[in-house]
Amino acid sequence: GQQVMQIPQYQHVQEGEDFTTYCNSSTTLSNIQWYKQRPGGHPVFLIQLVKSGEVKKQKRLTFQFGEAKKNSSLHITATQTTDVGTYFCAGDGGADGLTFGKGTHLIIQP
Amino acid sequence: DAGVTQSPTHLIKTRGQQVTLRCSPKSGHDTVSWYQQALGQGPQFIFQYYEEEERQRGNFPDRFSGHQFPNYSSELNVNALLLGDSALYLCASSLVAGPEHFGDGTRLSIL
């Protein structure tokens, strides 16, 4: 079945530093979605990417979808303490529902 | 406008028992999906219901079954509980092919 790998598993940064998480799928995706989960909370939808090579920005967050529609990245510029949480990518292959990666836990040191 | 609501919030069961979890979707949503999230892991897709039928299913045994009612609410049933079924069970609602809106989940502990 479809597999989605996400790296790194943990990322420690100083407040103000940048952060990037990477996502790779074993199969071509129809779309990829990104979610954020705060400790003790539930995943919250951030964005959906559909087109090959698509780049979308939300304030300090930049999302990219690879040309082959098998990989994606999330980049946060100048992290803030409110960015703390686990960031998940979720690939939609069309047949098996959403496949989530294991997530990247972002820890920010003030 | 209420979001996705799940009940109960916490549940403790013993091995071999059966459990039913409930979910009310966000207003206006017609599709309900269930996920299992083990500690420190990403959510794993169990199945999705649309128009009261199971539309997609992940790699979960037949012990996991569900139902969707005419008002779009849904139930997840798990039979013959195993220790490994201990997890956070998340319900998510959406419009077809739209992003998932998650509830706060039910924390299931198996003793």
Coordinates of C-alpha atoms in Angstrom, one line a residue:
Chain A
G1 CA 0.0 0.0 0.0
Q2 CA 0.9 3.7 -0.2
Q3 CA 3.5 4.9 2.3
V4 CA 4.3 8.4 3.3
M5 CA 7.7 9.1 4.9
Q6 CA 8.4 12.4 6.7
I7 CA 11.7 13.8 8.0
P8 CA 13.0 14.8 10.4
Q9 CA 11.1 13.2 13.3
Y10 CA 12.1 15.9 15.7
Q11 CA 13.5 19.4 15.1
H12 CA 14.8 21.7 17.8
V13 CA 15.3 25.3 16.8
Q14 CA 15.9 28.6 18.5
E15 CA 13.1 31.1 18.3
G16 CA 13.6 33.1 15.2
E17 CA 15.3 30.3 13.2
D18 CA 13.8 28.7 10.2
F19 CA 12.3 25.2 10.0
T20 CA 11.7 22.8 7.2
T21 CA 10.0 19.4 7.1
Y22 CA 10.0 17.0 4.1
C23 CA 7.5 14.5 3.0
N24 CA 7.9 11.7 0.4
S25 CA 5.3 9.3 -1.0
S26 CA 5.9 5.9 -2.4
T27 CA 3.2 6.6 -5.1
T28 CA 2.1 9.5 -7.1
L29 CA -0.5 11.6 -5.3
S30 CA -3.7 13.3 -6.5
N31 CA -3.1 15.9 -3.7
I32 CA -1.2 16.4 -0.5
Q33 CA -2.5 18.0 2.6
W34 CA -0.7 19.5 5.6
Y35 CA -2.0 19.5 9.2
K36 CA -0.7 20.8 12.5
Q37 CA -1.4 19.1 15.9
R38 CA -0.6 20.9 19.1
P39 CA 0.2 18.8 22.2
G40 CA -3.0 17.3 23.5
G41 CA -5.0 18.5 20.5
H42 CA -6.3 17.3 17.3
P43 CA -4.9 17.8 13.7
V44 CA -5.9 21.1 12.2
F45 CA -5.9 21.5 8.4
L46 CA -3.4 24.0 7.1
I47 CA -3.4 23.6 3.3
Q48 CA -4.0 21.4 0.3
L49 CA -1.7 21.2 -2.7
V50 CA -3.1 19.7 -6.0
K51 CA -0.9 20.8 -8.9
S52 CA 2.5 19.6 -9.9
G53 CA 5.2 22.1 -8.8
E54 CA 2.6 24.1 -6.8
V55 CA 3.9 26.6 -4.2
K56 CA 1.6 28.2 -1.7
K57 CA 2.3 30.7 1.1
Q58 CA 0.5 31.5 4.3
K59 CA 2.3 34.3 6.1
R60 CA 5.6 32.8 7.3
L61 CA 4.7 29.3 6.0
T62 CA 5.6 28.1 2.5
F63 CA 4.3 24.8 1.1
Q64 CA 5.7 23.1 -2.0
F65 CA 4.5 20.1 -4.1
G66 CA 7.0 18.4 -6.2
E67 CA 7.0 18.1 -10.0
A68 CA 6.3 14.4 -9.8
K69 CA 3.6 14.8 -7.2
K70 CA 5.4 12.4 -4.8
N71 CA 7.1 14.8 -2.5
S72 CA 6.3 18.0 -0.6
S73 CA 7.8 20.4 2.0
L74 CA 6.8 22.9 4.6
H75 CA 9.1 25.8 5.4
I76 CA 8.5 28.1 8.3
T77 CA 10.5 31.4 8.4
A78 CA 11.5 33.0 11.7
T79 CA 9.8 30.5 14.0
Q80 CA 7.7 31.8 16.9
T81 CA 6.7 29.9 20.1
T82 CA 3.2 29.6 18.7
D83 CA 4.6 27.4 15.9
V84 CA 5.2 24.6 18.5
G85 CA 3.5 21.3 17.6
T86 CA 3.7 18.4 15.2
Y87 CA 3.4 18.9 11.5
F88 CA 1.9 16.1 9.4
C89 CA 1.7 15.7 5.7
A90 CA -1.1 13.5 4.4
G91 CA -1.1 12.1 0.9
D92 CA -4.3 11.3 -1.0
G93 CA -3.6 8.5 -3.5
G94 CA -7.3 8.3 -4.4
A95 CA -8.1 4.7 -3.3
D96 CA -7.0 4.2 0.3
G97 CA -8.0 7.4 2.0
L98 CA -5.5 9.8 3.4
T99 CA -2.1 8.4 4.4
F100 CA -0.4 10.4 7.1
G101 CA 3.3 10.6 7.7
K102 CA 4.6 10.1 11.2
G103 CA 5.0 13.9 11.6
T104 CA 7.8 16.2 12.5
H105 CA 7.7 17.4 16.1
L106 CA 8.8 21.1 16.2
I107 CA 10.4 22.2 19.5
I108 CA 11.3 25.8 19.9
Q109 CA 13.7 27.1 22.5
P110 CA 13.2 30.8 23.5
Chain B
D1 CA -21.5 26.6 14.1
A2 CA -20.5 23.4 15.9
G3 CA -17.4 21.6 14.7
V4 CA -16.9 17.8 14.8
T5 CA -18.0 16.4 18.2
Q6 CA -17.0 13.0 19.5
S7 CA -18.1 10.9 22.5
P8 CA -17.0 9.8 24.9
T9 CA -13.8 11.6 25.5
H10 CA -12.2 8.8 27.4
L11 CA -13.0 5.1 27.7
I12 CA -11.4 2.2 29.6
K13 CA -12.2 -1.3 28.5
T14 CA -10.7 -4.8 29.0
R15 CA -9.4 -7.3 26.4
G16 CA -12.2 -9.1 24.6
Q17 CA -14.8 -6.4 25.1
Q18 CA -16.6 -4.4 22.5
V19 CA -16.7 -0.6 22.2
T20 CA -18.8 1.9 20.2
L21 CA -17.5 5.4 19.6
R22 CA -19.7 8.2 18.2
C23 CA -19.2 11.2 16.0
S24 CA -21.3 14.1 14.8
P25 CA -19.9 15.9 11.8
K26 CA -19.4 19.6 11.2
S27 CA -22.6 21.2 10.0
G28 CA -22.9 20.9 6.3
H29 CA -20.5 18.0 5.9
D30 CA -21.6 14.7 4.4
T31 CA -18.5 12.5 4.7
V32 CA -17.1 11.0 7.9
S33 CA -13.7 9.3 8.3
W34 CA -12.3 7.5 11.2
Y35 CA -8.6 7.4 12.2
Q36 CA -6.5 5.6 14.8
Q37 CA -3.6 7.6 16.3
A38 CA -1.1 5.7 18.5
L39 CA 1.1 7.8 20.8
G40 CA 3.7 9.7 18.9
Q41 CA 2.4 8.5 15.5
G42 CA 0.4 10.0 12.7
P43 CA -3.3 9.2 12.3
Q44 CA -4.0 5.9 10.4
F45 CA -7.0 5.8 8.2
I46 CA -9.6 3.2 9.2
F47 CA -12.5 3.9 6.9
Q48 CA -14.7 6.5 5.4
Y49 CA -18.5 6.8 5.1
Y50 CA -20.5 8.7 2.6
E51 CA -24.3 8.4 1.9
E52 CA -24.5 5.8 4.7
E53 CA -22.0 3.4 2.9
E54 CA -18.4 2.5 3.5
R55 CA -16.6 4.2 0.6
Q56 CA -13.0 3.5 1.4
R57 CA -11.2 1.3 3.9
G58 CA -7.7 1.2 5.3
N59 CA -5.7 -1.8 6.4
F60 CA -7.7 -2.6 9.5
P61 CA -9.3 -6.0 10.4
D62 CA -13.0 -6.8 10.2
R63 CA -13.2 -6.3 14.0
F64 CA -13.4 -2.6 13.1
S65 CA -16.8 -1.7 11.6
G66 CA -18.8 1.4 11.3
H67 CA -22.1 3.0 10.4
Q68 CA -23.3 6.3 9.1
F69 CA -26.8 7.5 9.9
P70 CA -29.2 9.6 7.7
N71 CA -28.2 12.7 9.7
Y72 CA -24.5 12.0 8.7
S73 CA -23.5 11.1 12.2
S74 CA -21.4 8.0 12.5
E75 CA -20.3 5.2 14.9
L76 CA -17.1 3.2 15.0
N77 CA -17.4 -0.3 16.6
V78 CA -14.5 -2.4 17.6
N79 CA -15.0 -6.0 18.7
A80 CA -12.8 -8.4 20.6
L81 CA -10.6 -5.6 21.9
L82 CA -6.8 -6.2 22.0
L83 CA -4.2 -4.3 24.0
G84 CA -2.9 -2.9 20.8
D85 CA -6.2 -1.2 20.1
S86 CA -5.3 1.4 22.8
A87 CA -5.1 4.7 21.0
L88 CA -6.7 8.0 20.3
Y89 CA -9.6 7.5 17.8
L90 CA -10.2 10.6 15.7
C91 CA -13.3 11.3 13.7
A92 CA -13.0 13.7 10.8
S93 CA -15.7 15.2 8.6
S94 CA -15.5 16.8 5.2
L95 CA -17.3 17.5 1.9
V96 CA -16.3 14.9 -0.7
A97 CA -12.6 15.4 -1.6
G98 CA -12.3 18.3 0.8
P99 CA -9.9 18.7 3.7
E100 CA -10.6 16.9 6.9
H101 CA -12.0 18.6 10.0
F102 CA -11.1 16.6 13.1
G103 CA -12.8 16.2 16.4
D104 CA -11.0 16.1 19.7
G105 CA -11.0 12.3 19.7
T106 CA -11.8 9.5 22.0
R107 CA -8.9 8.2 24.1
L108 CA -9.4 4.4 24.4
S109 CA -7.4 2.4 26.9
I110 CA -7.4 -1.4 27.0
L111 CA -6.5 -3.1 30.2

